[in-house]
XYZ file of C-alpha atoms in Angstrom:
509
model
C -63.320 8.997 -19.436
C -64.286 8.211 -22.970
C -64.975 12.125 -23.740
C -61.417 12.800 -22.692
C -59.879 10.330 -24.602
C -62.117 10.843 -27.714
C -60.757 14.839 -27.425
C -57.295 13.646 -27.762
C -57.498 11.790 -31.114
C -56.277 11.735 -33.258
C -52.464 11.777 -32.144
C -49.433 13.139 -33.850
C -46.286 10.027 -33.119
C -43.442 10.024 -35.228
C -42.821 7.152 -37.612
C -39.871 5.899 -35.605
C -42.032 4.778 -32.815
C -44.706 2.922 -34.694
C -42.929 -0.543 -33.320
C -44.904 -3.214 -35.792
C -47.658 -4.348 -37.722
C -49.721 -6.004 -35.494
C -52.941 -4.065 -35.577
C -53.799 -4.230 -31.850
C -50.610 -2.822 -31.098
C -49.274 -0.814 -33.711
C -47.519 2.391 -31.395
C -45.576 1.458 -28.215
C -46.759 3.301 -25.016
C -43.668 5.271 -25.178
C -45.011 7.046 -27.868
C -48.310 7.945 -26.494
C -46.799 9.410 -23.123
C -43.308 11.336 -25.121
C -44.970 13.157 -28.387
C -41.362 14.445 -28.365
C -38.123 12.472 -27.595
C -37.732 14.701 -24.459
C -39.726 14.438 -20.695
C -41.378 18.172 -21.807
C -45.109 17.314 -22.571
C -47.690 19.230 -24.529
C -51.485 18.970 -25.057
C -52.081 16.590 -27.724
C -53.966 18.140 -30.480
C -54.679 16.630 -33.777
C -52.981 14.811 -36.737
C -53.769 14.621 -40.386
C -53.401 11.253 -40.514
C -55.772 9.230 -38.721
C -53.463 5.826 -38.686
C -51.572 7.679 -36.334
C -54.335 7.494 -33.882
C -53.353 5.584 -31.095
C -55.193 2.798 -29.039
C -56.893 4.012 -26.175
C -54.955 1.591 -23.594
C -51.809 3.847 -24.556
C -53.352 7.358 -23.781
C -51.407 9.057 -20.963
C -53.849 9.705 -18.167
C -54.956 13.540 -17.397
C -52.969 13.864 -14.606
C -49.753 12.265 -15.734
C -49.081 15.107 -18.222
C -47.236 18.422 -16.781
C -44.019 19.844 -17.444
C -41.354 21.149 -14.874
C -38.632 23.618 -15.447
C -35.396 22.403 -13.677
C -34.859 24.107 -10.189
C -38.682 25.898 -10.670
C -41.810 24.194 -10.086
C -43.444 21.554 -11.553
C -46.393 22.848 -13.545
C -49.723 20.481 -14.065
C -51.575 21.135 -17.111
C -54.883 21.891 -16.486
C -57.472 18.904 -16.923
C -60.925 19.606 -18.610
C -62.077 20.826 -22.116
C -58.754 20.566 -24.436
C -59.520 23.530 -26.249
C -59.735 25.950 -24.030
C -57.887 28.564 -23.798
C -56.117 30.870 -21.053
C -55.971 34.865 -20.523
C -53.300 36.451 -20.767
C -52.979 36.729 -16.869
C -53.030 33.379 -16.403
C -50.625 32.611 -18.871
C -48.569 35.103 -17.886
C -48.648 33.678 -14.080
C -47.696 30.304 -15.337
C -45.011 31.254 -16.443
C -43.592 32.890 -13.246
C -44.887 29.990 -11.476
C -42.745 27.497 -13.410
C -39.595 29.515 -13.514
C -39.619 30.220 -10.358
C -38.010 27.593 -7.646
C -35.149 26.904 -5.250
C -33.051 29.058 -8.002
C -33.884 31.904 -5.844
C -32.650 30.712 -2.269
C -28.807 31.418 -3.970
C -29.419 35.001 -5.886
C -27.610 36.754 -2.892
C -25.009 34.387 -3.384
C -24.486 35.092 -6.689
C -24.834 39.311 -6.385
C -22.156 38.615 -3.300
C -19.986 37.111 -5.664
C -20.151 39.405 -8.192
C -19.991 42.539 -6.350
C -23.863 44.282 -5.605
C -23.265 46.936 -8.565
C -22.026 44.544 -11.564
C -24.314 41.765 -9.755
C -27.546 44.120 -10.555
C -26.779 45.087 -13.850
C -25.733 41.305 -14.782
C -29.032 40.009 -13.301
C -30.632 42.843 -15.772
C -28.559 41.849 -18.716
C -29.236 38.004 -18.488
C -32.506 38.451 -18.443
C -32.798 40.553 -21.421
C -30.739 38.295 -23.032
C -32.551 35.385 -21.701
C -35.389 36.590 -22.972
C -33.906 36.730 -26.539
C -33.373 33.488 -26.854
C -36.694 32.672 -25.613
C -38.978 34.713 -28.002
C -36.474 32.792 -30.909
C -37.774 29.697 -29.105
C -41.058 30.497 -29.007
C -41.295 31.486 -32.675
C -38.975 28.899 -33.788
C -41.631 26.450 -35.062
C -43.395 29.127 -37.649
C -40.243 29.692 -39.128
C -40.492 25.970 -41.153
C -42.958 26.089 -43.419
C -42.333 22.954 -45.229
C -44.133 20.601 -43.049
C -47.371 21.229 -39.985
C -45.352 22.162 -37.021
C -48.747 22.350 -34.676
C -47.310 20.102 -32.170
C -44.032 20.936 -32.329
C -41.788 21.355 -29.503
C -38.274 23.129 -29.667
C -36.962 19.518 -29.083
C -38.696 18.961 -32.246
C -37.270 21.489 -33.945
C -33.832 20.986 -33.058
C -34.450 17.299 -34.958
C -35.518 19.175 -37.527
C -32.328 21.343 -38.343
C -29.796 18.677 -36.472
C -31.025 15.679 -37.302
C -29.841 12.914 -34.979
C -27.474 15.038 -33.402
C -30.036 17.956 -32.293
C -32.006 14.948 -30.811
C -29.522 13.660 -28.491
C -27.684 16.690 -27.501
C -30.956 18.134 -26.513
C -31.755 14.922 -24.317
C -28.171 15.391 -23.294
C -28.156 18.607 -22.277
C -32.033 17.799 -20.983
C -30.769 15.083 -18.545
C -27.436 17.322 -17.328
C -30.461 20.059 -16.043
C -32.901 17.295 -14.621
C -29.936 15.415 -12.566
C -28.481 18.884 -11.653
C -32.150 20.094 -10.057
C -31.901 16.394 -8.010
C -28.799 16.969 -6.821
C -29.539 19.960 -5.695
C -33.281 18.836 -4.148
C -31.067 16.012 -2.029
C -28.679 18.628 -0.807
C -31.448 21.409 -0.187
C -33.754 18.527 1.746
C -30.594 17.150 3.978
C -30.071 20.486 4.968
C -33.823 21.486 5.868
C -33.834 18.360 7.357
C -30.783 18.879 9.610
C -32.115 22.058 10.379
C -35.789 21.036 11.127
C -33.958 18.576 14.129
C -31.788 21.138 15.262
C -35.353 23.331 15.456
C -36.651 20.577 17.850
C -33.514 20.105 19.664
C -32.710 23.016 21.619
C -29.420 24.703 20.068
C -26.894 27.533 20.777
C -27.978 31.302 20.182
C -27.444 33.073 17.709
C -24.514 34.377 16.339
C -21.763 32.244 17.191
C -18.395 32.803 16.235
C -16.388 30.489 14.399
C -12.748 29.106 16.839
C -11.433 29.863 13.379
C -12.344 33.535 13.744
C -13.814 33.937 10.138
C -16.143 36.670 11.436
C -19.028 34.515 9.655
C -22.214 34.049 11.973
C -23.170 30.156 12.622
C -26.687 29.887 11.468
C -26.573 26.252 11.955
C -24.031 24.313 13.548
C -24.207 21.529 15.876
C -26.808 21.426 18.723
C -24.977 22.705 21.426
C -21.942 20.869 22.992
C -23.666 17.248 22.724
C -21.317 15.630 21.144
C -23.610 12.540 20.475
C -26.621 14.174 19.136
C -24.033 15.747 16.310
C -22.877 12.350 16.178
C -25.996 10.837 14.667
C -27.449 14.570 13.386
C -24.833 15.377 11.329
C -25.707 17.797 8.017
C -23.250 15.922 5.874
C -22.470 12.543 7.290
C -26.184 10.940 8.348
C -28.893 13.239 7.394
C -28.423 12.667 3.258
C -28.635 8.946 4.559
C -32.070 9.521 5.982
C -33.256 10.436 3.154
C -32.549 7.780 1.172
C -35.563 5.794 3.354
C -38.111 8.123 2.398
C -37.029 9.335 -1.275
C -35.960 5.956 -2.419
C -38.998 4.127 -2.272
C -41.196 7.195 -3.903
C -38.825 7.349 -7.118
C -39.816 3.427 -7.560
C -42.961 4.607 -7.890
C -44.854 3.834 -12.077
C -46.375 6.822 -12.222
C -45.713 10.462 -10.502
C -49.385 11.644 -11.215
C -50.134 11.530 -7.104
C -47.159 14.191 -6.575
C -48.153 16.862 -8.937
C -51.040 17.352 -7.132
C -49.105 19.408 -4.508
C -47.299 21.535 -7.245
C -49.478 24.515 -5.519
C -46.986 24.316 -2.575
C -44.228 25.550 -4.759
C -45.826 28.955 -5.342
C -46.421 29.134 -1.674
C -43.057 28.396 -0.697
C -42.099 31.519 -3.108
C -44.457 33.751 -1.804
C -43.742 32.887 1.607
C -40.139 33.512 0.945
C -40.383 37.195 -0.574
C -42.561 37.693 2.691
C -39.828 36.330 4.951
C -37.138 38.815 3.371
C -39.487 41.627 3.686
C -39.992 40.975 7.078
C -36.017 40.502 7.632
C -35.089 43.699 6.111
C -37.612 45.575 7.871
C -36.403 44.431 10.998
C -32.571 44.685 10.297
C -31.989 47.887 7.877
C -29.665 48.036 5.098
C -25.867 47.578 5.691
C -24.029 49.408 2.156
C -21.163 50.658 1.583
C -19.825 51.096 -2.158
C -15.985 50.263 -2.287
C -15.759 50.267 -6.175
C -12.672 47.515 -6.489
C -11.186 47.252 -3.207
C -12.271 45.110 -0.121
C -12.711 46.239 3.001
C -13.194 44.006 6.333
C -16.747 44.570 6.235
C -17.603 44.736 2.403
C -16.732 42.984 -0.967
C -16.004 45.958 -3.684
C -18.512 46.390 -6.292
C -16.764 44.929 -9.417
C -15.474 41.362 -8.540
C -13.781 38.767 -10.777
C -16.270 36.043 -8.930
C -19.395 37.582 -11.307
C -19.292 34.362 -13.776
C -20.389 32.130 -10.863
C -23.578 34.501 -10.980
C -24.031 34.293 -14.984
C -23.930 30.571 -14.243
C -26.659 30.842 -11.642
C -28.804 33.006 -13.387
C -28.834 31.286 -16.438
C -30.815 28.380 -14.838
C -32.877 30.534 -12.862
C -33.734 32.273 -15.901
C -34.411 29.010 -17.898
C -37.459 27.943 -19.188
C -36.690 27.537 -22.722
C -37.453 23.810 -22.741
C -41.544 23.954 -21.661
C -42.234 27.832 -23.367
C -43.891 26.802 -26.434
C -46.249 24.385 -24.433
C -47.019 27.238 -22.225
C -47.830 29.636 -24.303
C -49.902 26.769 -26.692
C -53.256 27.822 -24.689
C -53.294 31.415 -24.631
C -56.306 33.507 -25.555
C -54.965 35.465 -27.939
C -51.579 34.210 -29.882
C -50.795 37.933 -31.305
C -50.047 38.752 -27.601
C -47.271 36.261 -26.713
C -44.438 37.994 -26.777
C -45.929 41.084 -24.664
C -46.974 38.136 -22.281
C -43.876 36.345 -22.388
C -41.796 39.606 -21.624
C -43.971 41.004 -18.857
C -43.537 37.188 -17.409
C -39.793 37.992 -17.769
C -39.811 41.366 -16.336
C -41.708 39.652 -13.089
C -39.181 36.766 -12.561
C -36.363 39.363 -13.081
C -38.192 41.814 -10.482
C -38.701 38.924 -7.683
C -34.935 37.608 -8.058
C -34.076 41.535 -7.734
C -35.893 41.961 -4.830
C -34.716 39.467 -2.994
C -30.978 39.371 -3.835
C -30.733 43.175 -3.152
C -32.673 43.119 0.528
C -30.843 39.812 1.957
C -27.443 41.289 0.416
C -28.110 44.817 1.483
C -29.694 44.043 5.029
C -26.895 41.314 6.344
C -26.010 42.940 9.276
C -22.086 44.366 8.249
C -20.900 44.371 11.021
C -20.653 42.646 13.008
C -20.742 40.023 9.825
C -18.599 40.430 6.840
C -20.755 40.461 3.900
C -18.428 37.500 2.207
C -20.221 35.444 4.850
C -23.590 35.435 2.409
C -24.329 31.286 2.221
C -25.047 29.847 -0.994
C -28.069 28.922 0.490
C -29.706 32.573 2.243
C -31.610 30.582 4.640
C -28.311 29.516 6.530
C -27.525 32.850 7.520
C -30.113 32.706 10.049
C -29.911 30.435 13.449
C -32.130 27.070 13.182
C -34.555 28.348 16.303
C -35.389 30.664 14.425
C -39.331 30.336 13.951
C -39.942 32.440 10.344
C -36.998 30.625 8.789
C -38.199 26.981 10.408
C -41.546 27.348 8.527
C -39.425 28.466 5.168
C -37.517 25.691 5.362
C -40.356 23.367 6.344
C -42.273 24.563 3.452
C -39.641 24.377 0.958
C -38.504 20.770 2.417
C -42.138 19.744 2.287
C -42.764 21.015 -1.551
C -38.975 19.421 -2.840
C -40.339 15.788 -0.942
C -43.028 15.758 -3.680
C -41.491 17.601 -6.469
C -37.829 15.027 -6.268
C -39.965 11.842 -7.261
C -41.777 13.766 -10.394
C -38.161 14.581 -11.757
C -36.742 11.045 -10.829
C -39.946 9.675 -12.996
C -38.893 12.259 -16.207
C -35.516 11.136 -15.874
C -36.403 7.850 -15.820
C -38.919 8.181 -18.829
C -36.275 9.388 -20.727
C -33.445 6.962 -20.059
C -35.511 4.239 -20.229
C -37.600 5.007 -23.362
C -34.399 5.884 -25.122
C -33.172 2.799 -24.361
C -35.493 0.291 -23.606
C -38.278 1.048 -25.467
C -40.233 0.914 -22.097
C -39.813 3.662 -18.997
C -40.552 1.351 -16.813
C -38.956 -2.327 -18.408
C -38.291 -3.674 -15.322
C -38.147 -3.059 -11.404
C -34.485 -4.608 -11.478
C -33.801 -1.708 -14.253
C -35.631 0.985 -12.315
C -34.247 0.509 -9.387
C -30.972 0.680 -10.524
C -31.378 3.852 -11.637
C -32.674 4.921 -9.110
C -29.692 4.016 -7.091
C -27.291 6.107 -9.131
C -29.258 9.144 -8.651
C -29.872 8.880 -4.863
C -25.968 8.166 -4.684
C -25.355 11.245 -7.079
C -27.474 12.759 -4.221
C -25.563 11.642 -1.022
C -21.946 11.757 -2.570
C -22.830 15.667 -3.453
C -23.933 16.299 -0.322
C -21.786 14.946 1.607
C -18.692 16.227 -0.007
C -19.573 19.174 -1.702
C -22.906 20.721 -0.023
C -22.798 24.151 -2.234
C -25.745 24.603 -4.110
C -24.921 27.481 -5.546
C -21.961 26.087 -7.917
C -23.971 22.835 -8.398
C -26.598 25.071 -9.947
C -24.473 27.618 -12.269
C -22.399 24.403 -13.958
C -25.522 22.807 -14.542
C -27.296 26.197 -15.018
C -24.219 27.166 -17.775
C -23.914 23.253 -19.196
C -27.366 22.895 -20.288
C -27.823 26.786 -21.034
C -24.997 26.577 -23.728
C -27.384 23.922 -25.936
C -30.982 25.475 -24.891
C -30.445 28.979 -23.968
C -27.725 29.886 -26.141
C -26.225 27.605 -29.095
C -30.082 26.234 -30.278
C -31.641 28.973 -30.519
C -28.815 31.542 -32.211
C -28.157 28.588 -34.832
C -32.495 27.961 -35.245
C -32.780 32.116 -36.086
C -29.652 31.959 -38.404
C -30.266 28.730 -40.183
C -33.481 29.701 -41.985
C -33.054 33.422 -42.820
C -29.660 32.089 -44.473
C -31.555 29.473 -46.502
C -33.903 31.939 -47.343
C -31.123 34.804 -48.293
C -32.041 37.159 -45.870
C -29.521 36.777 -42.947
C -27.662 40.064 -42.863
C -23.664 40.488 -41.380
C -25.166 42.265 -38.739
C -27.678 39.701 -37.475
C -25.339 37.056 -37.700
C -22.378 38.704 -35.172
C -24.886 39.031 -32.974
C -26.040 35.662 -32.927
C -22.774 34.081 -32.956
C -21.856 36.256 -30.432
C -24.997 34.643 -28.396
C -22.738 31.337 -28.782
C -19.862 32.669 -27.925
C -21.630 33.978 -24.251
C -22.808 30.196 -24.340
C -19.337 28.900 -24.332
C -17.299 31.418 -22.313
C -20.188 30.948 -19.752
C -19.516 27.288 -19.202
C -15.747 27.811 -19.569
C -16.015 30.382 -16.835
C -17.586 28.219 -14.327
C -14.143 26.111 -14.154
C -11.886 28.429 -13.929
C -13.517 29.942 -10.636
């Protein structure tokens, strides 16, 4: 209504996107729904300059403004009075609510990979370090004094030090995360799906032996011996096709404000998940032995080579660099950020803990080897199983809404970069949308693994916005300012040199 729109003005846009003179349309809608050159929105307080108020017509609607941290869950921001302002509980929750997401479905993966000991003490160590980088993030805009950096966005403030290059590596790096997330939301939903028929369908017990004699238990394989029903149910070769019916016609859609009102089912999918591998512990006891650096049949050692595939991983799931400042914009009292932003740290740290170390500690070695641990946890359990079906039904139903609100940031981006318009035509629209269903299908179709899709996109756009960003946005000031000491700037340089080896890592695995 009028009050809401009245509580918005005026609006901070950059000169770059005032588009002409004529007075009835002096800022392109662009403007009004991207204060920033990124998809990452905040609450739009006020400018100094009232010509930089915009028309009303252009004034993103309540419910289109949220932001969503890639592989987590999309977070709405709140509608009502502008100014008020969240506890620290609450503030603290949304941030475990946004980080939080489909990240956590390949933690045992990752702790398999790099052996349970170094796997525990590298989840511990990348979130400290995570963490870092975040609290430079989240201070980043006080550190510029030279101009009012109220609405500021780390985006913003990689402009400010980079220039044009800051503004396109972040969208860069931005998109890399986004398309990642979608690939991996089209390979998680083709599976669920596949899984959700074989539920219905009446399939083989569980476990089943692979003819290849891997000693890995079948959680999911084809329904039986009907050769036809696998013909047309296939998880790689027809369900990903599917899905294009359903998914393609909801990323056409202008606006993605219907979607985020089911963002509530992402914390329920979590929550039902840590529930799930409670109850699956319980029921099948832990399975450890520690073999320090040899294999056995049964059990991976506890140091293994494989631990940069989990650095990769955990960066992402760790990530939420991007949306911070906005979060943390509304809280009660500012002077306690940083205690809320760590104890929102500790509690993302604590749930991927808990679950990597009960599903890797209670897979049943033997009769399973504990290399058998899927990328994916949910596909070490049989399809008729009932507490996994609702998981996956859950998680499928939450990613069915959440894929169309990333297709529309994408496409806000890529279009308003360059078309002035993010939505310029249906024609242009569509084709986008075309490339990133087929991104979708090709991936998971020919290479289903969720768990290395996420730790190269997790490392690629952790370098920029976890690691390189932030060291260079802590150095760059205290050197202008003469107080950047030898010892401060190692350590930050050695921040980009983890950024770099991380991504480096990920191909040589």
């Amino acid at each position: 209504g009028t009050g809401f729109l009245c509580s918005r003005r005026p609006f901070y846009v950059e000169p770059r996107n005032i588009v002409d003179h004529d007075p009835q349309e002096r800022i392109s809608a662009e403007a009004a729904i991207l204060n920033s050159r990124l998809h990452y929105y905040s609450r739009l307080t006020g400018s100094s300059d009232p010509l930089l108020s915009p028309p009303n017509h252009v004034v993103p609607q309540p419910e289109e403004i949220y932001i969503y941290s890639p592989l987590g869950i999309a977070f709405k921001i709140p509608e009502g009075d502008q100014t008020s302002k969240n506890s620290s509980l609450i503030s603290i929750f949304a941030i475990w609510n946004t980080m939080m997401g489909t990240s956590i479905l390949s933690i045992p993966w990752g702790i398999k990979q790099a052996g349970f000991t170094l796997g525990v003490v590298i989840l511990v160590l990348t979130g400290l370090l995570t963490l870092y980088c975040c609290y430079i993030v989240l201070k980043s805009p006080r550190t510029i004094k030279s101009v009012d950096t109220t609405d500021w966005e780390f985006p913003d403030v990689c402009r400010h030090y980079f220039g044009k290059f800051g503004q396109w590596s972040s969208l860069l790096f931005s998109l890399v995360s986004l398309l990642g997330a979608m690939v991996v939301y089209w390979v998680l939903m083709s599976n669920f799906l596949f899984n959700t028929g074989q539920f219905i369908y009446i399939i083989c017990p569980y476990p089943v032996i692979h003819p290849e004699g891997d000693d890995c238990g079948s959680g999911g394989g084809d329904a039986g011996n009907d050769i036809s029903f696998g013909r047309y149910w296939s998880k790689t070769n027809t369900v990903p096709l599917y899905l294009i019916v359903l998914l393609l016609p909801l990323l056409s859609f202008r606006s993605a404000s219907f979607f985020a009102r089911f963002t509530f089912l992402g914390t329920i999918s979590v929550v039902y998940l840590i529930v799930l591998v409670t109850i699956k512990a319980v029921r099948l006891g832990f399975h450890l032995e520690f073999h320090w650096f040899d294999p056995t049949h049964f059990y991976v050692p506890e140091f293994r080579a494989l631990f940069p595939q989990l650095t990769g991983v955990l960066t992402l799931a760790f990530f939420i660099h991007n949306c911070i400042i906005t979060l943390m914009k509304n809280n009660k009292h500012q002077e306690n950020n940083v205690r809320d932003l760590s104890v929102a740290y500790l509690l993302v740290g604590l749930t991927y803990l808990y679950v990597g170390v009960l599903i890797f500690g209670s897979f049943p070695s033997p009769p399973l080897v504990k290399d058998c641990i899927q990328p994916n946890f949910l596909d070490n359990f049989p399809s008729n199983d009932v507490l996994v079906f609702v998981a996956r039904m859950c998680l499928l139903f939450q990613m069915v809404t959440v894929y169309p609100m990333l297709g529309y940031l994408v496409r806000v981006q890529v279009m308003g970069q360059f078309f002035g318009n993010h939505y310029p035509s249906f024609f242009h629209v569509l084709v986008l949308n075309i490339f990133i269903v087929g991104l979708g299908v090709l991936m998971a179709k020919f290479y289903p693994n969720i768990g290395s899709i996420i730790r190269f996109s997790g490392a690629i756009c952790g370098l920029a916005l976890v690691f390189v960003f932030p060291a260079l946005v802590h150095m760059i000031p205290l050197k202008r300012e003469g107080r950047l000491t030898w010892l401060s700037a190692v350590l930050h340089s050695f921040l980009i040199v983890i950024g770099v080896a991380n991504v480096v890592a990920q191909f040589l695995m």
